[in-house]
């Protein structure tokens, strides 16, 4: 059996999405910016896609900018946003963001702006009082604030209280960007209810292809464009529109079903089964405010890479730490920021489910995983049976 439980890394493209895209690789290949009717006809499909994406977010079509990926959306929001706010501006973000934000924040720091990263507690939650204190301090210094806080964490699935964050940012006159990549298609995003100024999403996290992203820009908010060139996207993002992918992304928005119950039930069964078989496992993250399909769990005294390797041998795909940081054996910055005991940090793995998974797959994982952990424990030099329960 092959089981794909790595949906926070990327998802399968929905068949309906593939079907919607096909004509744009064939007869509908015109450039939407062309003057002729052949290109103009294709532009109509881009307009329709923009309307569908806007409806998905309860936004207006002119607030939607198509990008090449969420990394581009995040870079544009942070660097373009801070440039627009001017010299006397500072960035407030968190220590648990995706590298697309953390590296952009580093760049913003190099550009001469103060950058503050809010820490998280052991559940992976931020402290809103700290956010208020930073915003107040900036206002007192006459410094404008750009805040970038992810809606949900890619590694733990922890959901941040975005509605309250938006209210606080409004109260202190700050511009708010959110990396909403992991909530797309999982929980309803309504930019009227949760009034963020900018928001990033990525197609491949909710059954559209890789290489297409969205940047939502609230009417009246601004940034300095990052991609310079033609007049596409009303001059805010140059580059010929990736029409097939834009149409595919819009289709993914149309069929997103927010099936929290189905996916949540599979994740809960997986979690309960693991805890019953391996009771000293540690669930990472705030289980009350968590994406329905994500389970991040630490198996003390063993290496996450070894677990992933043996599961892969059994046909099961999962991640250790951040998928985007795989290739590096550094422990996850998110799990470390939460203060998970060192002996368990290295043994943290992430299971992430989608609507294409089944209960039978959960059963299969529950059959294969416990013996793998037990075998690795037997080989480990650490563990209560060896009298070594810490690295210090
Ligand atoms: N932000 C978050 C929270 C993510 O999980 C990812 C991808 O893993 C990204 C940004 C980057 O998205 P993309 O692959 O579209 O650049």
mmCIF file of C-alpha atoms and ligand atoms in Angstrom:
data_model
loop_
_atom_site.group_PDB
_atom_site.id
_atom_site.type_symbol
_atom_site.label_atom_id
_atom_site.label_comp_id
_atom_site.label_asym_id
_atom_site.label_seq_id
_atom_site.Cartn_x
_atom_site.Cartn_y
_atom_site.Cartn_z
ATOM 1 C CA UNK A 1 0.000 0.000 0.000
ATOM 2 C CA UNK A 2 1.217 3.530 -0.744
ATOM 3 C CA UNK A 3 0.122 6.228 1.685
ATOM 4 C CA UNK A 4 0.745 9.933 1.115
ATOM 5 C CA UNK A 5 0.541 11.712 4.483
ATOM 6 C CA UNK A 6 2.637 14.735 3.478
ATOM 7 C CA UNK A 7 -0.060 17.103 2.268
ATOM 8 C CA UNK A 8 1.325 20.173 4.056
ATOM 9 C CA UNK A 9 4.347 19.811 1.734
ATOM 10 C CA UNK A 10 2.259 19.531 -1.405
ATOM 11 C CA UNK A 11 -1.010 18.011 -2.549
ATOM 12 C CA UNK A 12 -2.211 15.960 -5.444
ATOM 13 C CA UNK A 13 -3.686 18.079 -8.251
ATOM 14 C CA UNK A 14 -7.455 17.480 -8.326
ATOM 15 C CA UNK A 15 -8.661 15.819 -11.566
ATOM 16 C CA UNK A 16 -11.217 18.649 -12.022
ATOM 17 C CA UNK A 17 -8.308 21.121 -11.895
ATOM 18 C CA UNK A 18 -6.317 19.226 -14.536
ATOM 19 C CA UNK A 19 -9.384 19.151 -16.773
ATOM 20 C CA UNK A 20 -9.995 22.895 -16.395
ATOM 21 C CA UNK A 21 -6.361 23.649 -17.308
ATOM 22 C CA UNK A 22 -6.040 21.496 -20.427
ATOM 23 C CA UNK A 23 -7.539 23.849 -23.064
ATOM 24 C CA UNK A 24 -4.961 26.500 -22.121
ATOM 25 C CA UNK A 25 -2.101 24.194 -23.139
ATOM 26 C CA UNK A 26 -3.888 23.649 -26.445
ATOM 27 C CA UNK A 27 -6.105 25.855 -28.535
ATOM 28 C CA UNK A 28 -6.416 28.676 -25.962
ATOM 29 C CA UNK A 29 -2.728 29.619 -25.917
ATOM 30 C CA UNK A 30 -3.077 33.369 -26.554
ATOM 31 C CA UNK A 31 -1.384 36.037 -24.452
ATOM 32 C CA UNK A 32 -4.033 37.848 -22.381
ATOM 33 C CA UNK A 33 -2.194 41.165 -22.916
ATOM 34 C CA UNK A 34 -2.389 40.965 -26.728
ATOM 35 C CA UNK A 35 -4.459 43.500 -28.629
ATOM 36 C CA UNK A 36 -6.106 40.901 -30.853
ATOM 37 C CA UNK A 37 -9.297 39.007 -30.143
ATOM 38 C CA UNK A 38 -7.409 35.687 -29.844
ATOM 39 C CA UNK A 39 -5.516 37.009 -26.776
ATOM 40 C CA UNK A 40 -8.510 38.989 -25.564
ATOM 41 C CA UNK A 41 -10.551 35.801 -25.430
ATOM 42 C CA UNK A 42 -7.998 34.242 -23.069
ATOM 43 C CA UNK A 43 -8.022 37.409 -20.928
ATOM 44 C CA UNK A 44 -11.699 36.729 -20.241
ATOM 45 C CA UNK A 45 -10.759 33.428 -18.582
ATOM 46 C CA UNK A 46 -8.185 35.199 -16.417
ATOM 47 C CA UNK A 47 -10.871 37.714 -15.399
ATOM 48 C CA UNK A 48 -13.248 34.886 -14.523
ATOM 49 C CA UNK A 49 -10.531 33.122 -12.509
ATOM 50 C CA UNK A 50 -9.858 36.351 -10.603
ATOM 51 C CA UNK A 51 -13.544 36.562 -9.734
ATOM 52 C CA UNK A 52 -13.553 32.945 -8.501
ATOM 53 C CA UNK A 53 -10.489 33.494 -6.321
ATOM 54 C CA UNK A 54 -12.003 36.727 -4.976
ATOM 55 C CA UNK A 55 -15.224 34.874 -4.095
ATOM 56 C CA UNK A 56 -13.133 32.217 -2.284
ATOM 57 C CA UNK A 57 -11.718 34.928 -0.001
ATOM 58 C CA UNK A 58 -14.835 37.156 0.047
ATOM 59 C CA UNK A 59 -12.688 39.840 -1.596
ATOM 60 C CA UNK A 60 -13.084 41.984 -4.740
ATOM 61 C CA UNK A 61 -11.455 40.819 -7.984
ATOM 62 C CA UNK A 62 -9.233 43.929 -8.120
ATOM 63 C CA UNK A 63 -7.749 42.922 -4.767
ATOM 64 C CA UNK A 64 -6.296 39.679 -6.206
ATOM 65 C CA UNK A 65 -2.770 39.525 -7.663
ATOM 66 C CA UNK A 66 -1.531 36.294 -9.260
ATOM 67 C CA UNK A 67 2.086 35.373 -8.450
ATOM 68 C CA UNK A 68 4.370 32.424 -9.181
ATOM 69 C CA UNK A 69 4.164 30.941 -5.649
ATOM 70 C CA UNK A 70 3.593 31.877 -2.031
ATOM 71 C CA UNK A 71 7.315 32.512 -1.592
ATOM 72 C CA UNK A 72 6.982 35.329 -4.142
ATOM 73 C CA UNK A 73 3.818 36.606 -2.433
ATOM 74 C CA UNK A 74 5.579 36.634 0.962
ATOM 75 C CA UNK A 75 8.694 38.374 -0.413
ATOM 76 C CA UNK A 76 6.559 40.985 -2.169
ATOM 77 C CA UNK A 77 4.408 41.651 0.890
ATOM 78 C CA UNK A 78 7.336 42.098 3.269
ATOM 79 C CA UNK A 79 9.927 43.841 1.153
ATOM 80 C CA UNK A 80 7.437 45.805 -0.943
ATOM 81 C CA UNK A 81 5.352 46.612 2.132
ATOM 82 C CA UNK A 82 8.220 47.936 4.230
ATOM 83 C CA UNK A 83 9.613 49.927 1.283
ATOM 84 C CA UNK A 84 6.226 51.539 0.846
ATOM 85 C CA UNK A 85 5.970 52.424 4.552
ATOM 86 C CA UNK A 86 9.312 54.188 4.291
ATOM 87 C CA UNK A 87 12.478 54.588 6.315
ATOM 88 C CA UNK A 88 10.778 54.964 9.683
ATOM 89 C CA UNK A 89 9.093 51.576 9.674
ATOM 90 C CA UNK A 90 9.668 48.265 11.429
ATOM 91 C CA UNK A 91 8.633 44.652 10.926
ATOM 92 C CA UNK A 92 7.025 42.468 13.585
ATOM 93 C CA UNK A 93 6.782 38.765 12.794
ATOM 94 C CA UNK A 94 7.110 35.459 14.675
ATOM 95 C CA UNK A 95 9.919 32.982 15.281
ATOM 96 C CA UNK A 96 7.898 30.128 13.735
ATOM 97 C CA UNK A 97 7.222 31.487 10.243
ATOM 98 C CA UNK A 98 8.093 29.650 7.040
ATOM 99 C CA UNK A 99 11.575 30.439 5.622
ATOM 100 C CA UNK A 100 9.872 32.517 2.889
ATOM 101 C CA UNK A 101 8.994 35.008 5.656
ATOM 102 C CA UNK A 102 12.055 34.503 7.876
ATOM 103 C CA UNK A 103 14.503 35.078 5.000
ATOM 104 C CA UNK A 104 12.511 38.079 3.765
ATOM 105 C CA UNK A 105 12.533 39.435 7.334
ATOM 106 C CA UNK A 106 16.311 39.008 7.397
ATOM 107 C CA UNK A 107 16.524 41.049 4.192
ATOM 108 C CA UNK A 108 14.258 43.727 5.678
ATOM 109 C CA UNK A 109 16.696 43.886 8.604
ATOM 110 C CA UNK A 110 19.612 44.319 6.181
ATOM 111 C CA UNK A 111 17.665 47.172 4.564
ATOM 112 C CA UNK A 112 18.003 48.972 7.912
ATOM 113 C CA UNK A 113 14.631 48.312 9.540
ATOM 114 C CA UNK A 114 14.108 46.949 13.012
ATOM 115 C CA UNK A 115 12.774 43.371 12.932
ATOM 116 C CA UNK A 116 11.137 41.813 15.992
ATOM 117 C CA UNK A 117 10.278 38.097 16.087
ATOM 118 C CA UNK A 118 7.633 37.198 18.648
ATOM 119 C CA UNK A 119 8.312 33.937 20.452
ATOM 120 C CA UNK A 120 5.784 31.156 21.110
ATOM 121 C CA UNK A 121 4.823 29.167 24.202
ATOM 122 C CA UNK A 122 5.111 25.384 24.549
ATOM 123 C CA UNK A 123 1.869 24.968 22.593
ATOM 124 C CA UNK A 124 3.222 27.054 19.716
ATOM 125 C CA UNK A 125 0.943 30.036 20.450
ATOM 126 C CA UNK A 126 2.002 33.682 20.424
ATOM 127 C CA UNK A 127 1.243 36.119 23.230
ATOM 128 C CA UNK A 128 -1.022 38.900 21.978
ATOM 129 C CA UNK A 129 0.057 41.196 24.837
ATOM 130 C CA UNK A 130 3.622 41.069 23.447
ATOM 131 C CA UNK A 131 2.301 42.043 20.022
ATOM 132 C CA UNK A 132 0.417 44.991 21.561
ATOM 133 C CA UNK A 133 3.501 46.079 23.525
ATOM 134 C CA UNK A 134 5.669 46.082 20.366
ATOM 135 C CA UNK A 135 3.061 48.038 18.402
ATOM 136 C CA UNK A 136 2.659 50.553 21.221
ATOM 137 C CA UNK A 137 6.439 51.020 21.482
ATOM 138 C CA UNK A 138 6.703 51.610 17.720
ATOM 139 C CA UNK A 139 3.862 54.156 17.805
ATOM 140 C CA UNK A 140 5.544 56.017 20.671
ATOM 141 C CA UNK A 141 8.766 56.213 18.626
ATOM 142 C CA UNK A 142 6.837 57.428 15.544
ATOM 143 C CA UNK A 143 7.734 54.197 13.693
ATOM 144 C CA UNK A 144 5.156 52.592 11.371
ATOM 145 C CA UNK A 145 4.595 48.869 11.860
ATOM 146 C CA UNK A 146 4.284 46.111 9.300
ATOM 147 C CA UNK A 147 3.104 42.895 10.971
ATOM 148 C CA UNK A 148 3.459 39.499 9.293
ATOM 149 C CA UNK A 149 1.974 36.568 11.188
ATOM 150 C CA UNK A 150 1.100 33.229 9.621
ATOM 151 C CA UNK A 151 -2.519 32.102 9.876
ATOM 152 C CA UNK A 152 -1.536 28.483 10.586
ATOM 153 C CA UNK A 153 1.805 26.832 11.046
ATOM 154 C CA UNK A 154 2.985 24.411 8.366
ATOM 155 C CA UNK A 155 4.786 22.104 10.801
ATOM 156 C CA UNK A 156 2.392 21.872 13.749
ATOM 157 C CA UNK A 157 -0.875 23.037 12.173
ATOM 158 C CA UNK A 158 -1.321 25.496 15.072
ATOM 159 C CA UNK A 159 -3.814 28.204 14.107
ATOM 160 C CA UNK A 160 -3.105 31.727 15.286
ATOM 161 C CA UNK A 161 -6.046 33.937 16.409
ATOM 162 C CA UNK A 162 -6.057 35.989 13.208
ATOM 163 C CA UNK A 163 -9.303 37.835 13.923
ATOM 164 C CA UNK A 164 -7.899 39.169 17.205
ATOM 165 C CA UNK A 165 -4.536 39.921 15.548
ATOM 166 C CA UNK A 166 -6.329 41.919 12.841
ATOM 167 C CA UNK A 167 -8.277 43.876 15.478
ATOM 168 C CA UNK A 168 -5.083 44.689 17.382
ATOM 169 C CA UNK A 169 -3.283 45.805 14.215
ATOM 170 C CA UNK A 170 -6.226 48.049 13.350
ATOM 171 C CA UNK A 171 -6.259 49.550 16.857
ATOM 172 C CA UNK A 172 -2.558 50.465 16.578
ATOM 173 C CA UNK A 173 -2.684 51.516 12.907
ATOM 174 C CA UNK A 174 -0.354 48.719 11.719
ATOM 175 C CA UNK A 175 -0.370 47.078 8.285
ATOM 176 C CA UNK A 176 -1.051 43.335 8.590
ATOM 177 C CA UNK A 177 0.142 40.602 6.240
ATOM 178 C CA UNK A 178 -0.625 36.941 6.830
ATOM 179 C CA UNK A 179 0.898 33.855 5.267
ATOM 180 C CA UNK A 180 -2.323 31.876 4.868
ATOM 181 C CA UNK A 181 -0.751 29.085 2.808
ATOM 182 C CA UNK A 182 -1.699 26.280 5.170
ATOM 183 C CA UNK A 183 -5.297 27.326 5.817
ATOM 184 C CA UNK A 184 -6.331 27.435 2.144
ATOM 185 C CA UNK A 185 -9.077 24.899 1.524
ATOM 186 C CA UNK A 186 -8.926 23.751 5.155
ATOM 187 C CA UNK A 187 -10.711 26.535 7.000
ATOM 188 C CA UNK A 188 -12.839 29.315 5.503
ATOM 189 C CA UNK A 189 -10.931 32.536 4.927
ATOM 190 C CA UNK A 190 -13.087 35.653 4.784
ATOM 191 C CA UNK A 191 -11.150 38.909 4.465
ATOM 192 C CA UNK A 192 -14.223 40.931 5.410
ATOM 193 C CA UNK A 193 -14.592 39.055 8.689
ATOM 194 C CA UNK A 194 -10.831 38.982 9.322
ATOM 195 C CA UNK A 195 -9.645 42.265 7.808
ATOM 196 C CA UNK A 196 -5.988 41.612 6.961
ATOM 197 C CA UNK A 197 -4.289 44.026 4.531
ATOM 198 C CA UNK A 198 -2.263 41.438 2.619
ATOM 199 C CA UNK A 199 -2.503 37.664 2.424
ATOM 200 C CA UNK A 200 -0.432 34.965 0.672
ATOM 201 C CA UNK A 201 -1.644 31.616 -0.644
ATOM 202 C CA UNK A 202 -0.177 28.873 -2.792
ATOM 203 C CA UNK A 203 -2.029 26.664 -5.267
ATOM 204 C CA UNK A 204 -0.141 23.447 -4.636
ATOM 205 C CA UNK A 205 -1.221 23.248 -0.995
ATOM 206 C CA UNK A 206 -4.868 22.804 -1.956
ATOM 207 C CA UNK A 207 -4.988 20.647 -5.053
ATOM 208 C CA UNK A 208 -3.882 23.145 -7.723
ATOM 209 C CA UNK A 209 -0.440 22.796 -9.366
ATOM 210 C CA UNK A 210 2.918 23.979 -8.028
ATOM 211 C CA UNK A 211 4.087 27.320 -9.344
ATOM 212 C CA UNK A 212 1.014 29.517 -8.849
ATOM 213 C CA UNK A 213 0.270 31.794 -5.909
ATOM 214 C CA UNK A 214 -2.019 34.589 -4.779
ATOM 215 C CA UNK A 215 -1.298 37.860 -3.076
ATOM 216 C CA UNK A 216 -4.439 39.520 -1.749
ATOM 217 C CA UNK A 217 -4.025 43.290 -1.369
ATOM 218 C CA UNK A 218 -6.848 45.132 0.405
ATOM 219 C CA UNK A 219 -8.159 48.173 -1.484
ATOM 220 C CA UNK A 220 -6.315 51.211 -0.141
ATOM 221 C CA UNK A 221 -3.225 49.200 0.923
ATOM 222 C CA UNK A 222 -0.034 49.463 -1.083
ATOM 223 C CA UNK A 223 3.397 47.979 -1.623
ATOM 224 C CA UNK A 224 6.293 48.747 -3.951
ATOM 225 C CA UNK A 225 6.114 46.115 -6.721
ATOM 226 C CA UNK A 226 8.822 43.492 -6.483
ATOM 227 C CA UNK A 227 8.620 42.159 -10.048
ATOM 228 C CA UNK A 228 9.249 44.995 -12.483
ATOM 229 C CA UNK A 229 8.518 44.925 -16.193
ATOM 230 C CA UNK A 230 5.203 44.900 -18.062
ATOM 231 C CA UNK A 231 1.901 46.302 -16.917
ATOM 232 C CA UNK A 232 0.311 42.945 -15.972
ATOM 233 C CA UNK A 233 -1.700 42.684 -12.742
ATOM 234 C CA UNK A 234 -2.377 46.442 -12.945
ATOM 235 C CA UNK A 235 1.344 47.155 -12.717
ATOM 236 C CA UNK A 236 1.681 45.396 -9.358
ATOM 237 C CA UNK A 237 3.288 42.183 -10.639
ATOM 238 C CA UNK A 238 4.974 42.155 -14.024
ATOM 239 C CA UNK A 239 5.256 38.997 -16.108
ATOM 240 C CA UNK A 240 2.989 37.262 -18.618
ATOM 241 C CA UNK A 241 0.122 35.607 -16.779
ATOM 242 C CA UNK A 242 0.444 31.834 -16.296
ATOM 243 C CA UNK A 243 -3.033 31.286 -17.697
ATOM 244 C CA UNK A 244 -3.393 27.480 -17.339
ATOM 245 C CA UNK A 245 -2.266 27.624 -13.722
ATOM 246 C CA UNK A 246 -4.412 30.653 -12.921
ATOM 247 C CA UNK A 247 -7.453 28.808 -14.283
ATOM 248 C CA UNK A 248 -6.425 25.688 -12.323
ATOM 249 C CA UNK A 249 -6.020 27.658 -9.113
ATOM 250 C CA UNK A 250 -9.480 29.184 -9.548
ATOM 251 C CA UNK A 251 -10.943 25.695 -10.043
ATOM 252 C CA UNK A 252 -9.222 24.518 -6.837
ATOM 253 C CA UNK A 253 -10.843 27.463 -5.026
ATOM 254 C CA UNK A 254 -14.228 26.536 -6.468
ATOM 255 C CA UNK A 255 -14.042 22.895 -5.303
ATOM 256 C CA UNK A 256 -12.358 23.527 -1.912
ATOM 257 C CA UNK A 257 -14.703 21.902 0.561
ATOM 258 C CA UNK A 258 -13.459 22.723 4.082
ATOM 259 C CA UNK A 259 -14.089 19.119 5.043
ATOM 260 C CA UNK A 260 -12.895 19.483 8.612
ATOM 261 C CA UNK A 261 -14.925 16.562 9.913
ATOM 262 C CA UNK A 262 -13.725 13.897 7.475
ATOM 263 C CA UNK A 263 -10.052 14.849 7.549
ATOM 264 C CA UNK A 264 -10.160 15.668 11.262
ATOM 265 C CA UNK A 265 -11.628 12.244 12.060
ATOM 266 C CA UNK A 266 -8.792 10.488 10.203
ATOM 267 C CA UNK A 267 -6.144 12.603 11.960
ATOM 268 C CA UNK A 268 -7.780 12.003 15.359
ATOM 269 C CA UNK A 269 -7.841 8.253 14.800
ATOM 270 C CA UNK A 270 -4.180 8.322 13.784
ATOM 271 C CA UNK A 271 -3.262 10.371 16.861
ATOM 272 C CA UNK A 272 -5.269 8.174 19.260
ATOM 273 C CA UNK A 273 -3.824 4.994 17.729
ATOM 274 C CA UNK A 274 -0.246 6.232 18.041
ATOM 275 C CA UNK A 275 -0.736 7.396 21.635
ATOM 276 C CA UNK A 276 -2.257 4.021 22.575
ATOM 277 C CA UNK A 277 0.641 2.068 21.042
ATOM 278 C CA UNK A 278 3.441 4.474 22.068
ATOM 279 C CA UNK A 279 2.210 6.356 25.157
ATOM 280 C CA UNK A 280 5.403 8.354 25.754
ATOM 281 C CA UNK A 281 5.030 10.153 22.398
ATOM 282 C CA UNK A 282 4.612 13.929 22.611
ATOM 283 C CA UNK A 283 2.017 15.741 20.495
ATOM 284 C CA UNK A 284 3.486 19.067 19.411
ATOM 285 C CA UNK A 285 1.226 22.110 19.176
ATOM 286 C CA UNK A 286 -2.025 23.495 20.502
ATOM 287 C CA UNK A 287 -4.472 20.643 19.904
ATOM 288 C CA UNK A 288 -7.457 22.934 20.466
ATOM 289 C CA UNK A 289 -6.440 25.345 17.712
ATOM 290 C CA UNK A 290 -5.008 23.107 15.029
ATOM 291 C CA UNK A 291 -5.630 22.397 11.347
ATOM 292 C CA UNK A 292 -7.826 19.325 10.940
ATOM 293 C CA UNK A 293 -5.322 17.264 8.927
ATOM 294 C CA UNK A 294 -2.043 17.929 10.757
ATOM 295 C CA UNK A 295 -0.366 15.830 13.441
ATOM 296 C CA UNK A 296 3.132 16.732 14.610
ATOM 297 C CA UNK A 297 4.435 14.224 17.077
ATOM 298 C CA UNK A 298 7.773 13.514 18.769
ATOM 299 C CA UNK A 299 9.082 10.050 19.494
ATOM 300 C CA UNK A 300 11.757 10.579 22.161
ATOM 301 C CA UNK A 301 15.191 8.937 21.790
ATOM 302 C CA UNK A 302 14.947 8.284 18.054
ATOM 303 C CA UNK A 303 15.742 10.317 14.918
ATOM 304 C CA UNK A 304 12.904 11.673 12.761
ATOM 305 C CA UNK A 305 14.956 10.994 9.615
ATOM 306 C CA UNK A 306 15.269 7.301 10.521
ATOM 307 C CA UNK A 307 11.510 7.092 11.112
ATOM 308 C CA UNK A 308 10.777 8.755 7.764
ATOM 309 C CA UNK A 309 13.243 6.449 6.016
ATOM 310 C CA UNK A 310 11.695 3.246 7.399
ATOM 311 C CA UNK A 311 8.146 4.486 6.766
ATOM 312 C CA UNK A 312 9.145 5.318 3.204
ATOM 313 C CA UNK A 313 10.325 1.710 2.827
ATOM 314 C CA UNK A 314 6.807 0.670 3.861
ATOM 315 C CA UNK A 315 5.323 2.987 1.206
ATOM 316 C CA UNK A 316 4.361 5.747 3.657
ATOM 317 C CA UNK A 317 5.310 9.391 2.949
ATOM 318 C CA UNK A 318 5.656 11.803 5.863
ATOM 319 C CA UNK A 319 7.974 14.724 6.798
ATOM 320 C CA UNK A 320 10.421 15.599 9.493
ATOM 321 C CA UNK A 321 10.540 19.257 10.487
ATOM 322 C CA UNK A 322 9.677 21.544 7.590
ATOM 323 C CA UNK A 323 9.445 19.837 4.221
ATOM 324 C CA UNK A 324 10.958 22.893 2.623
ATOM 325 C CA UNK A 325 13.981 22.577 4.918
ATOM 326 C CA UNK A 326 14.478 18.881 4.228
ATOM 327 C CA UNK A 327 17.955 18.150 3.102
ATOM 328 C CA UNK A 328 19.157 19.826 6.271
ATOM 329 C CA UNK A 329 19.480 17.795 9.455
ATOM 330 C CA UNK A 330 19.065 20.848 11.683
ATOM 331 C CA UNK A 331 16.204 20.325 14.105
ATOM 332 C CA UNK A 332 13.064 22.243 13.255
ATOM 333 C CA UNK A 333 13.133 25.931 14.287
ATOM 334 C CA UNK A 334 9.412 25.673 15.061
ATOM 335 C CA UNK A 335 9.692 22.741 17.451
ATOM 336 C CA UNK A 336 12.757 24.321 19.069
ATOM 337 C CA UNK A 337 10.955 27.660 19.529
ATOM 338 C CA UNK A 338 8.245 25.749 21.440
ATOM 339 C CA UNK A 339 10.794 24.486 23.939
ATOM 340 C CA UNK A 340 10.168 20.788 23.227
ATOM 341 C CA UNK A 341 12.727 18.790 25.284
ATOM 342 C CA UNK A 342 15.916 18.297 23.278
ATOM 343 C CA UNK A 343 15.659 14.511 23.513
ATOM 344 C CA UNK A 344 12.354 14.721 21.598
ATOM 345 C CA UNK A 345 13.159 17.513 19.110
ATOM 346 C CA UNK A 346 15.075 15.226 16.759
ATOM 347 C CA UNK A 347 12.346 12.607 16.833
ATOM 348 C CA UNK A 348 9.580 14.931 15.632
ATOM 349 C CA UNK A 349 7.682 14.004 12.502
ATOM 350 C CA UNK A 350 4.663 15.428 10.724
ATOM 351 C CA UNK A 351 1.703 13.561 9.296
ATOM 352 C CA UNK A 352 -0.537 15.724 7.115
ATOM 353 C CA UNK A 353 -3.712 14.435 5.504
ATOM 354 C CA UNK A 354 -5.954 15.554 2.663
ATOM 355 C CA UNK A 355 -9.357 14.741 1.265
ATOM 356 C CA UNK A 356 -7.783 11.971 -0.838
ATOM 357 C CA UNK A 357 -6.728 9.930 2.216
ATOM 358 C CA UNK A 358 -8.797 7.109 3.715
ATOM 359 C CA UNK A 359 -9.360 5.397 7.069
ATOM 360 C CA UNK A 360 -7.747 2.241 5.598
ATOM 361 C CA UNK A 361 -4.554 4.225 5.097
ATOM 362 C CA UNK A 362 -4.688 5.359 8.738
ATOM 363 C CA UNK A 363 -5.008 1.700 9.790
ATOM 364 C CA UNK A 364 -2.038 0.759 7.614
ATOM 365 C CA UNK A 365 0.146 3.453 9.216
ATOM 366 C CA UNK A 366 -0.978 2.356 12.690
ATOM 367 C CA UNK A 367 0.120 -1.171 11.807
ATOM 368 C CA UNK A 368 3.547 -0.184 10.426
ATOM 369 C CA UNK A 369 4.658 2.658 12.694
ATOM 370 C CA UNK A 370 4.869 1.153 16.223
ATOM 371 C CA UNK A 371 7.295 -1.684 15.330
ATOM 372 C CA UNK A 372 9.524 0.824 13.492
ATOM 373 C CA UNK A 373 9.716 3.053 16.579
ATOM 374 C CA UNK A 374 10.323 0.072 18.867
ATOM 375 C CA UNK A 375 13.169 -1.212 16.649
ATOM 376 C CA UNK A 376 14.787 2.220 16.478
ATOM 377 C CA UNK A 377 14.497 2.573 20.260
ATOM 378 C CA UNK A 378 16.286 -0.752 20.689
ATOM 379 C CA UNK A 379 19.169 0.601 18.557
ATOM 380 C CA UNK A 380 19.279 4.035 20.213
ATOM 381 C CA UNK A 381 21.980 4.754 22.811
ATOM 382 C CA UNK A 382 19.380 6.879 24.632
ATOM 383 C CA UNK A 383 16.279 5.977 26.592
ATOM 384 C CA UNK A 384 15.130 5.206 30.132
ATOM 385 C CA UNK A 385 16.130 1.527 29.722
ATOM 386 C CA UNK A 386 19.721 2.673 28.949
ATOM 387 C CA UNK A 387 19.696 5.103 31.868
ATOM 388 C CA UNK A 388 20.240 8.054 29.479
ATOM 389 C CA UNK A 389 17.244 10.377 29.251
ATOM 390 C CA UNK A 390 19.023 13.611 28.314
ATOM 391 C CA UNK A 391 21.846 14.662 26.003
ATOM 392 C CA UNK A 392 23.393 17.002 28.570
HETATM 393 N N1 LIG B 1 4.436 29.547 3.575
HETATM 394 C C1 LIG B 1 4.089 28.393 4.162
HETATM 395 C C2 LIG B 1 3.432 28.421 5.518
HETATM 396 C C3 LIG B 1 4.342 27.164 3.535
HETATM 397 O O1 LIG B 1 3.993 26.021 4.130
HETATM 398 C C4 LIG B 1 4.985 27.176 2.256
HETATM 399 C C5 LIG B 1 5.352 25.909 1.600
HETATM 400 O O2 LIG B 1 5.695 24.926 2.250
HETATM 401 C C6 LIG B 1 5.303 28.416 1.681
HETATM 402 C C7 LIG B 1 5.018 29.577 2.373
HETATM 403 C C8 LIG B 1 5.960 28.508 0.338
HETATM 404 O O3 LIG B 1 5.021 28.227 -0.676
HETATM 405 P P1 LIG B 1 5.480 28.015 -2.188
HETATM 406 O O4 LIG B 1 5.936 26.599 -2.279
HETATM 407 O O5 LIG B 1 4.266 28.262 -3.011
HETATM 408 O O6 LIG B 1 6.539 28.992 -2.480
#
